[in-house]
Short mmCIF file of N, CA and C in Angstrom, two decimals:
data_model
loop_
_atom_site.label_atom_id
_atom_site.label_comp_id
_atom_site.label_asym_id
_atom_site.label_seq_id
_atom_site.Cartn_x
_atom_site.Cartn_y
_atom_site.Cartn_z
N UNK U 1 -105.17 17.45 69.89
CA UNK U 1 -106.07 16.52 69.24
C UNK U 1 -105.31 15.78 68.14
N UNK U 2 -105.46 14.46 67.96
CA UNK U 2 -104.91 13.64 66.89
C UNK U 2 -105.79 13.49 65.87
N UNK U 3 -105.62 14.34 64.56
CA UNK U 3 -106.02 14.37 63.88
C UNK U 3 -106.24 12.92 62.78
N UNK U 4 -105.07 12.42 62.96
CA UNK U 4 -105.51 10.98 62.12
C UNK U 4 -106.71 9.87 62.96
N UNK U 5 -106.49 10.28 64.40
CA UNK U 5 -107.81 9.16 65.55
C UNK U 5 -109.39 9.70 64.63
N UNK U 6 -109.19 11.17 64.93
CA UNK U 6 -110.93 11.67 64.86
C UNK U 6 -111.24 11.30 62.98
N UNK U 7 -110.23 11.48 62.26
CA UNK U 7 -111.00 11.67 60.88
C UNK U 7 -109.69 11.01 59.98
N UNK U 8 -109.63 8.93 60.16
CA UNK U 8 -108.74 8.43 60.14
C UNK U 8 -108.91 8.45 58.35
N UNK U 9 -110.54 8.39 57.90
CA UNK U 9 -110.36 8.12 56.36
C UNK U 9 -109.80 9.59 55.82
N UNK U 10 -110.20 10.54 55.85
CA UNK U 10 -109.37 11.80 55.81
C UNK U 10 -107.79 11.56 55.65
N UNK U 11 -107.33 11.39 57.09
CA UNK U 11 -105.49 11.45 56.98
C UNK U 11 -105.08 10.20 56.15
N UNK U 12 -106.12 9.10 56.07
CA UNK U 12 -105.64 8.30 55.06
C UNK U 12 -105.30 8.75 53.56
N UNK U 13 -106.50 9.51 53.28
CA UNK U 13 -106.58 10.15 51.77
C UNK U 13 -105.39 10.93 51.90
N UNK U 14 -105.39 11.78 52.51
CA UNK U 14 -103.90 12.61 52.54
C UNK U 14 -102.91 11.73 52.31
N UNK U 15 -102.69 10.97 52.83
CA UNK U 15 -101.69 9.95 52.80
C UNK U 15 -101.27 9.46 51.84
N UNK U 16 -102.23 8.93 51.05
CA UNK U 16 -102.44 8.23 49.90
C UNK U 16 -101.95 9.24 48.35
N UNK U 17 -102.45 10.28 49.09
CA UNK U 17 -102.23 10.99 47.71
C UNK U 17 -101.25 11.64 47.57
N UNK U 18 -100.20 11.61 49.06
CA UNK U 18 -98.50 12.28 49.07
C UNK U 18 -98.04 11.07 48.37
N UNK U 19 -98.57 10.12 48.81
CA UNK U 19 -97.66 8.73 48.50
C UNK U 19 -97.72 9.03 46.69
N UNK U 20 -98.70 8.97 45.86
CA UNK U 20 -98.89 9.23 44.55
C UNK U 20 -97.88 10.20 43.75
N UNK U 21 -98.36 11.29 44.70
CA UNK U 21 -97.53 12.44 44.40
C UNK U 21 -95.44 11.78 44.38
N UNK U 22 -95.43 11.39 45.50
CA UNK U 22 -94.06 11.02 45.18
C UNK U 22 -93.46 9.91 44.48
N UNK U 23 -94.02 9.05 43.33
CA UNK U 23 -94.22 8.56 42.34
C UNK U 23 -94.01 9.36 41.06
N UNK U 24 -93.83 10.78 40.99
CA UNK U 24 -94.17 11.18 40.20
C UNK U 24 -92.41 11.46 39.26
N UNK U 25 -92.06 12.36 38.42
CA UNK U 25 -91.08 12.28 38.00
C UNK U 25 -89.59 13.14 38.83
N UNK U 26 -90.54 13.48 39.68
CA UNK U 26 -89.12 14.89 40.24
C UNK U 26 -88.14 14.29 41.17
N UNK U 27 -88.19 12.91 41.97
CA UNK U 27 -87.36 12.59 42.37
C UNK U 27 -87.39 13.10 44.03
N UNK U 28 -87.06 12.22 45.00
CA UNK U 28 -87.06 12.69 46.19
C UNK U 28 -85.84 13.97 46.41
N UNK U 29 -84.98 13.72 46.23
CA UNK U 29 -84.36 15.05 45.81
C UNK U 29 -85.16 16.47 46.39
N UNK U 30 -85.54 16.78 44.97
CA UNK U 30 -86.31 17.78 45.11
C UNK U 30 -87.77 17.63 46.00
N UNK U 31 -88.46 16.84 45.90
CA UNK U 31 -89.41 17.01 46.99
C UNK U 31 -89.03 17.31 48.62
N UNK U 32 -87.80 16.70 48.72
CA UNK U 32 -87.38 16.67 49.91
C UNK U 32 -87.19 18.29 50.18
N UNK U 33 -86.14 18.94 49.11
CA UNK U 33 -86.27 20.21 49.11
C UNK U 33 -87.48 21.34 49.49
N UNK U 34 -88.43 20.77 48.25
CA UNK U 34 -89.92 21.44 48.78
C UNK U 34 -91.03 21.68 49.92
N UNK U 35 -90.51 20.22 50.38
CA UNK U 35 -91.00 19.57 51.81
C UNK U 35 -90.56 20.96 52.84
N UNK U 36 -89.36 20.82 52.58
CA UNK U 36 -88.53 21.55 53.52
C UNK U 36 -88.59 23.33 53.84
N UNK U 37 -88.90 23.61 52.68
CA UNK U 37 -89.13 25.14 52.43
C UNK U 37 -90.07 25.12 53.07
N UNK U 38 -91.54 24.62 52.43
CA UNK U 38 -92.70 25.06 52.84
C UNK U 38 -93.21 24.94 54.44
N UNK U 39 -92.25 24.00 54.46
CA UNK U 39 -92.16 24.20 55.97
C UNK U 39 -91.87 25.00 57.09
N UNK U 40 -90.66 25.43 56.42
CA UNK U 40 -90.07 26.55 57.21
C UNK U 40 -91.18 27.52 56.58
N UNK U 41 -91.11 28.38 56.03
CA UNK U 41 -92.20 29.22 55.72
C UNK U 41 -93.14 28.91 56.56
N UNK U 42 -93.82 27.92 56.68
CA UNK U 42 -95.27 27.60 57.27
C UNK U 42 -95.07 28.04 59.05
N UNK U 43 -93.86 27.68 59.08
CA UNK U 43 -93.34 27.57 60.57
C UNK U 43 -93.80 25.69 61.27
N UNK U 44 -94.18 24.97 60.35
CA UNK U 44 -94.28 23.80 61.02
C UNK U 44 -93.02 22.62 61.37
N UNK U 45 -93.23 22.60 62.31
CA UNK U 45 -92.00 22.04 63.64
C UNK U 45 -92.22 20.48 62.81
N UNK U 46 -93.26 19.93 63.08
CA UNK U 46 -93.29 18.60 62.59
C UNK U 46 -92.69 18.26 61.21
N UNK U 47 -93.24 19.03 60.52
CA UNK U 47 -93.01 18.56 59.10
C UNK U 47 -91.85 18.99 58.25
N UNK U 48 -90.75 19.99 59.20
CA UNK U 48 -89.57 20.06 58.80
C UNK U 48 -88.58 19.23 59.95
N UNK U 49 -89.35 18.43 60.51
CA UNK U 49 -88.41 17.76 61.40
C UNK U 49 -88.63 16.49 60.63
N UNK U 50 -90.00 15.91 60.08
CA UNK U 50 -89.87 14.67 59.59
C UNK U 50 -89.15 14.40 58.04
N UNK U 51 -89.53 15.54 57.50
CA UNK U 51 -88.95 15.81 55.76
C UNK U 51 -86.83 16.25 56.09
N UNK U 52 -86.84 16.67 57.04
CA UNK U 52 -85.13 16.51 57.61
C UNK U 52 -84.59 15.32 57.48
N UNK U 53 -85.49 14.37 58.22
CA UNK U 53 -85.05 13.39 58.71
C UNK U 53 -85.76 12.25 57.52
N UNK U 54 -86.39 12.47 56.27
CA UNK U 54 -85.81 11.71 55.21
C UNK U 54 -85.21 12.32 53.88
N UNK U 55 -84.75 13.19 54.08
CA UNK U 55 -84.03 13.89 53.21
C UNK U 55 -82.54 13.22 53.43
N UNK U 56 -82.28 13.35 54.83
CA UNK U 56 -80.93 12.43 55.28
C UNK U 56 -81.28 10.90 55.29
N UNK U 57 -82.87 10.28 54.95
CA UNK U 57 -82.21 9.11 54.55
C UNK U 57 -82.44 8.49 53.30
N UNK U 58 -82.55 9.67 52.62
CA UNK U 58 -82.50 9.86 51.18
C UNK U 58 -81.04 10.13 50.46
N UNK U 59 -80.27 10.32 51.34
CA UNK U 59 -78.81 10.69 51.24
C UNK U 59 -78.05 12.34 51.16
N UNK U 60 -79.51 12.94 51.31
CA UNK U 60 -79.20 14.37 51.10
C UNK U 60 -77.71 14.92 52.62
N UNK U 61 -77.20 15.92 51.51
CA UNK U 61 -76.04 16.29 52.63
C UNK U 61 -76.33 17.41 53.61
N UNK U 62 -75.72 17.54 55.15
CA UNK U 62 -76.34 18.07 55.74
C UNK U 62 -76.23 19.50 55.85
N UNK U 63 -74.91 20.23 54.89
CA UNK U 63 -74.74 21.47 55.00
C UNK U 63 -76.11 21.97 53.92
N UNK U 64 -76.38 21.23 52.90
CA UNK U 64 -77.81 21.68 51.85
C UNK U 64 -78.59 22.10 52.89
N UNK U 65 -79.26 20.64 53.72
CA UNK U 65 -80.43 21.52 54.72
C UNK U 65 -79.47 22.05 55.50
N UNK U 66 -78.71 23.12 55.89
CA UNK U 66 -78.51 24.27 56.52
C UNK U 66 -79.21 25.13 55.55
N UNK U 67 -78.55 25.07 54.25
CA UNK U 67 -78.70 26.26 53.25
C UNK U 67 -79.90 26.37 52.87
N UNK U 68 -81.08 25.93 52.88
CA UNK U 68 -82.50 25.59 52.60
C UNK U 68 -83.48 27.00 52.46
N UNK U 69 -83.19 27.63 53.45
CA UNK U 69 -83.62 28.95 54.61
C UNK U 69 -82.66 29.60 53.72
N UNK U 70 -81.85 29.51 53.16
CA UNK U 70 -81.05 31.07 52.66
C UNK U 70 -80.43 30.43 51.03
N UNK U 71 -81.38 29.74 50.14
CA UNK U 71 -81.38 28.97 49.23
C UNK U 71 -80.65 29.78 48.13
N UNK U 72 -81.41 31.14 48.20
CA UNK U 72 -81.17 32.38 46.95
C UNK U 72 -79.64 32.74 46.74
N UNK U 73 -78.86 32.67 48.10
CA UNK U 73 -77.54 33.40 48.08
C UNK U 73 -76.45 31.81 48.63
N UNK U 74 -77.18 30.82 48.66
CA UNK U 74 -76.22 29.88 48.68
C UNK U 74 -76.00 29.07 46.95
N UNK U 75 -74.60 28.61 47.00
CA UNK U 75 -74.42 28.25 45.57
C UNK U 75 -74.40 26.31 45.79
N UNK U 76 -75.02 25.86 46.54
CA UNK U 76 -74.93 24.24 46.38
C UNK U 76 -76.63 24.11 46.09
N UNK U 77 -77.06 25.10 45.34
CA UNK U 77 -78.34 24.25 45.01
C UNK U 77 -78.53 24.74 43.17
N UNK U 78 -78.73 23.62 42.19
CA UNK U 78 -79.06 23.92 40.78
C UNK U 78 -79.80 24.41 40.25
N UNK U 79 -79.70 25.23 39.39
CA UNK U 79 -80.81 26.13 38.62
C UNK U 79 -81.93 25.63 38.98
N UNK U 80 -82.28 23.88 38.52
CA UNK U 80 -83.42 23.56 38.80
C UNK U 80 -83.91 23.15 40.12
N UNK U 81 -82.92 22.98 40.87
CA UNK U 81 -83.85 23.10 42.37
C UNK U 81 -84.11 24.64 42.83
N UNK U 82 -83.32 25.39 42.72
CA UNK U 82 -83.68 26.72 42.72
C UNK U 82 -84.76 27.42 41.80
N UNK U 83 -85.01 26.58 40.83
CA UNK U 83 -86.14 27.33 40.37
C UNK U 83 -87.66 26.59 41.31
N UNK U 84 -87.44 24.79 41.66
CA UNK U 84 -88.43 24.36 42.31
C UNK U 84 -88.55 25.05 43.68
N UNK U 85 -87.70 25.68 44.05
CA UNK U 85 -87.80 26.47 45.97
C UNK U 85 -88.53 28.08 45.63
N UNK U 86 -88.00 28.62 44.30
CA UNK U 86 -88.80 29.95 44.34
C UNK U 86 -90.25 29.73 44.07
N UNK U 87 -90.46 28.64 43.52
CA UNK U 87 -91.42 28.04 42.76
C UNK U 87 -92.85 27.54 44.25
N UNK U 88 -92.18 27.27 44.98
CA UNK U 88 -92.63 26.46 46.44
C UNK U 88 -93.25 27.57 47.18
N UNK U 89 -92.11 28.73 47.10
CA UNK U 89 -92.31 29.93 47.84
C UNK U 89 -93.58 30.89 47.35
N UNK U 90 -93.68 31.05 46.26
CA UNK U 90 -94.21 31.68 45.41
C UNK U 90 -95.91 30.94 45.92
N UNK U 91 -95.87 29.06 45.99
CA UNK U 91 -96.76 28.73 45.66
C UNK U 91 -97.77 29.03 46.94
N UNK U 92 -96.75 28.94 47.80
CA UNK U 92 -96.95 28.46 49.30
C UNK U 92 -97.53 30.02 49.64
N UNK U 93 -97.06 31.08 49.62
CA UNK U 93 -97.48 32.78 49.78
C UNK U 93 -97.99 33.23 48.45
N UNK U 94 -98.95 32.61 48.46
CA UNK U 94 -99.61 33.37 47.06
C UNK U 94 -99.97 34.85 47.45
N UNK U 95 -99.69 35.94 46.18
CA UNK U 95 -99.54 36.68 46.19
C UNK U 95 -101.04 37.71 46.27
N UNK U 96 -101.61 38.91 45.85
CA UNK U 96 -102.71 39.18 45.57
C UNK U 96 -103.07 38.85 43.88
N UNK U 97 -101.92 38.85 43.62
CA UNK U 97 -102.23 38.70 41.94
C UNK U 97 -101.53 37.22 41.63
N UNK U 98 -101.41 36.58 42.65
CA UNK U 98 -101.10 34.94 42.46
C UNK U 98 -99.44 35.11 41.95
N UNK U 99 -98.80 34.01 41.21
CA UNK U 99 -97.59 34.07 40.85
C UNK U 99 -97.18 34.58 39.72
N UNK U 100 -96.12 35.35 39.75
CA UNK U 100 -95.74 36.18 38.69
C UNK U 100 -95.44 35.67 37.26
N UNK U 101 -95.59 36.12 36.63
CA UNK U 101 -95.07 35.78 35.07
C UNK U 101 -93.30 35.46 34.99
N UNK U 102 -92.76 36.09 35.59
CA UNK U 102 -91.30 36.03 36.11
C UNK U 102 -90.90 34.71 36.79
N UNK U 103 -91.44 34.42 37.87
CA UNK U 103 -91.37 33.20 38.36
C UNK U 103 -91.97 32.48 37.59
N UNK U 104 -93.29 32.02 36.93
CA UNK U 104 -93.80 31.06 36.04
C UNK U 104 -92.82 30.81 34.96
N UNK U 105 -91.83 31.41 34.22
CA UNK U 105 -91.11 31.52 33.13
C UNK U 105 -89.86 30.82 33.28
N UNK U 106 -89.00 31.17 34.83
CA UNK U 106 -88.40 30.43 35.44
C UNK U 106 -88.36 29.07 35.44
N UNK U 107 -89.12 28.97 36.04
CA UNK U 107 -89.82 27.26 36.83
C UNK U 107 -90.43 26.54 35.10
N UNK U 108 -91.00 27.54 34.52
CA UNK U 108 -90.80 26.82 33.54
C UNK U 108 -89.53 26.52 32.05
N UNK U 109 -88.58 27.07 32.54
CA UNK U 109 -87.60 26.64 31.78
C UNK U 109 -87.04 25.28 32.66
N UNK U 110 -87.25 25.05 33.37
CA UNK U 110 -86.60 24.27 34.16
C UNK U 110 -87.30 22.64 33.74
N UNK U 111 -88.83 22.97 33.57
CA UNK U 111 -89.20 21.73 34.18
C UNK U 111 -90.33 21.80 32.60
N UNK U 112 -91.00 20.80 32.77
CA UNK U 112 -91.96 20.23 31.58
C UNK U 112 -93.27 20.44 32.30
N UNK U 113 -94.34 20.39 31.30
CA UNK U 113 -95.51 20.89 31.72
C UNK U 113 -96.26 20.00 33.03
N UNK U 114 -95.74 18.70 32.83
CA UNK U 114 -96.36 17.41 33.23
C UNK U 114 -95.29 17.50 34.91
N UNK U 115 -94.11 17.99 34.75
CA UNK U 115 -93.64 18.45 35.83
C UNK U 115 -93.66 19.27 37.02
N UNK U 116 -94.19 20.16 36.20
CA UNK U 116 -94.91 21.58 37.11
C UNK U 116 -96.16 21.58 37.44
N UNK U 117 -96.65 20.80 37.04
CA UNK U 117 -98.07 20.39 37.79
C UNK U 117 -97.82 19.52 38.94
N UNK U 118 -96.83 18.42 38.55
CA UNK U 118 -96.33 17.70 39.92
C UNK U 118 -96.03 18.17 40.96
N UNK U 119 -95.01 19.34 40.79
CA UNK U 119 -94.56 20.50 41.88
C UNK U 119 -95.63 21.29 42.35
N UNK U 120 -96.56 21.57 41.11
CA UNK U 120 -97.49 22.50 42.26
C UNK U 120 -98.23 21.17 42.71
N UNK U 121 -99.08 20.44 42.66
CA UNK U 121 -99.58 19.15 43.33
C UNK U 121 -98.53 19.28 44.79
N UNK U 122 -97.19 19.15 44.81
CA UNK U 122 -96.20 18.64 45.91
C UNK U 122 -96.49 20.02 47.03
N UNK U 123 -96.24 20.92 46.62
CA UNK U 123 -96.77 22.64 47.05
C UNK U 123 -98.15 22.53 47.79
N UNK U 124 -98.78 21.48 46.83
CA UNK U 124 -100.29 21.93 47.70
C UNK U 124 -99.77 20.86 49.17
N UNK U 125 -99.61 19.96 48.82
CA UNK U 125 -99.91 18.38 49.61
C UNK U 125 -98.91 19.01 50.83
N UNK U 126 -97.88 19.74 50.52
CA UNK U 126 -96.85 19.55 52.18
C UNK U 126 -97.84 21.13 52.76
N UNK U 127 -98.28 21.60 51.48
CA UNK U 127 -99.18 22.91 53.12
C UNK U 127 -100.17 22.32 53.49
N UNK U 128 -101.02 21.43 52.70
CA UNK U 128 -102.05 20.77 53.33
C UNK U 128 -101.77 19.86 54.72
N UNK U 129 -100.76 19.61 54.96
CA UNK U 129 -99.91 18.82 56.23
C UNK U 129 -99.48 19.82 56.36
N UNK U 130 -98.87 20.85 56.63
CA UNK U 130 -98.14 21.81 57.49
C UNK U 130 -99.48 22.88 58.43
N UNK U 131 -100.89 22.56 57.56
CA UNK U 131 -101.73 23.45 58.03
C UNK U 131 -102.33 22.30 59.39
N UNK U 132 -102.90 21.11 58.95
CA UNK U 132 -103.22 20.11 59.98
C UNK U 132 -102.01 19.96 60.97
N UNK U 133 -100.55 20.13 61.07
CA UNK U 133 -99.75 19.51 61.49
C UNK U 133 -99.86 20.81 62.99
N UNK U 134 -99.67 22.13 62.43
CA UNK U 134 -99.57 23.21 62.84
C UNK U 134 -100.84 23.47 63.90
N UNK U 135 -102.13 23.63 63.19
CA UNK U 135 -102.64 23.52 63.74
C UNK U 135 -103.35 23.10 64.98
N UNK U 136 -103.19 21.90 65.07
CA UNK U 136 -103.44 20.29 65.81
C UNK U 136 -101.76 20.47 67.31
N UNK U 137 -101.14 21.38 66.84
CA UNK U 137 -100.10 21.17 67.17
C UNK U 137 -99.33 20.39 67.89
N UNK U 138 -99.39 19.23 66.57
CA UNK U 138 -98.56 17.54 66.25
C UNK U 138 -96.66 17.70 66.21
N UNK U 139 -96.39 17.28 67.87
CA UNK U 139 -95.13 17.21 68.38
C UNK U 139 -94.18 16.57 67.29
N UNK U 140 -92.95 16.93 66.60
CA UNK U 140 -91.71 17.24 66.45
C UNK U 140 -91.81 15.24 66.65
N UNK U 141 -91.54 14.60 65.69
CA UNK U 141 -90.66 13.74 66.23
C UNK U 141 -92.25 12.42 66.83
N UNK U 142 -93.17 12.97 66.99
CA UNK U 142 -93.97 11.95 67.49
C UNK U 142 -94.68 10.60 66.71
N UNK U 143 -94.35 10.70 65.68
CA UNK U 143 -94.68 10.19 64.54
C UNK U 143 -93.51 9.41 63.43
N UNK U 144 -92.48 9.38 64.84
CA UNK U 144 -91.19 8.64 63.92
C UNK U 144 -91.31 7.15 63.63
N UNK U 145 -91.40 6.78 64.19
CA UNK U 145 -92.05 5.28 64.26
C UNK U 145 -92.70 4.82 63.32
N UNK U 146 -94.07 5.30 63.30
CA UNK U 146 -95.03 4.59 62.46
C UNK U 146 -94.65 5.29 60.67
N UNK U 147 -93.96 6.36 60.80
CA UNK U 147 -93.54 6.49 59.99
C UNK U 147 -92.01 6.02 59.31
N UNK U 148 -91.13 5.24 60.02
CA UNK U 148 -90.07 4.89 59.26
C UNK U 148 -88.82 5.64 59.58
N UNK U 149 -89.21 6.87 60.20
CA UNK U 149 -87.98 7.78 60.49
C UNK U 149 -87.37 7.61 61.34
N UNK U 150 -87.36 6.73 61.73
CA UNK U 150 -86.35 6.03 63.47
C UNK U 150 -84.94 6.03 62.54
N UNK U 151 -84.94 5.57 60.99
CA UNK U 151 -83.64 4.90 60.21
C UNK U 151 -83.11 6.09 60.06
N UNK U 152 -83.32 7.44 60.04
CA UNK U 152 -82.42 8.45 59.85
C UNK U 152 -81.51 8.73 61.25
N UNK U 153 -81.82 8.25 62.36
CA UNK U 153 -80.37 8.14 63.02
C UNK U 153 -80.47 9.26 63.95
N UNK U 154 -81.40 10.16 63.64
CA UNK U 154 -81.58 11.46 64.17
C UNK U 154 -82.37 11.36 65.52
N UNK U 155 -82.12 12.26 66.52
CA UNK U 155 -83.40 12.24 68.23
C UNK U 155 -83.05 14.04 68.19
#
């Protein structure tokens, strides 16, 4: 089922409000990063195939997304993107007692108050698409087009 045909003002709003969200101060960079985690975590095919494929045309390098999936014990990612991926993880598998004081302390040395609201905002918005994407189960790649991702070069 195509979720944007049946409930187009819906995927619009979604739309609208990633678009906002990435306006915000953190830089594609790191969203791209976040994109990417929560994805894998989520297990959604689509939305780590489309956030791949603008991460590379964002200029990101391609051994990083190797290291994405094993972020903790690789050394090409910065305190502060490493604190935004535990931060993602944390947000994305909430816990029974939600996120730790440990991780909150982290993520917040890193970032400003007005920041970490952005990140969790970015946390909600790519599971909110990884849950429709998953669900619906919206093919890898079908959505390059209307989205722009033909320019990353990638099939």
């Amino acid at each position: 089922m195509d979720y944007y045909k049946q409930t187009p003002e819906l995927a619009k709003k979604l739309f609208e409000f990633s678009q906002v969200s990435k306006k915000g101060s953190l830089g594609n960079t790191l969203l791209d990063l976040v994109n990417i985690r929560a994805s894998q975590m989520n297990g959604c095919s689509f939305c780590l195939d489309m956030h791949c494929k603008e991460a590379k045309m964002h200029g990101e390098r391609e051994l990083r997304l190797y290291h994405v999936a094993a972020w903790r014990e690789s050394t090409l990612f910065s305190e502060k993107e490493r604190a935004a991926l535990e931060w993602t993880e944390a947000v994305t598998k909430l816990s029974e007692h939600g996120v730790s004081d440990e991780v909150y302390e982290r993520a917040r040395a890193q970032f400003s108050e007005t920041q970490m609201s952005e990140l969790t905002f970015a946390v909600a918005i790519i599971n909110s698409w990884n849950r429709l994407n998953i669900s619906f189960r919206t093919v890898p790649g079908s959505r390059d087009e209307m989205l722009g991702l033909t320019k990353a070069g990638l099939k």
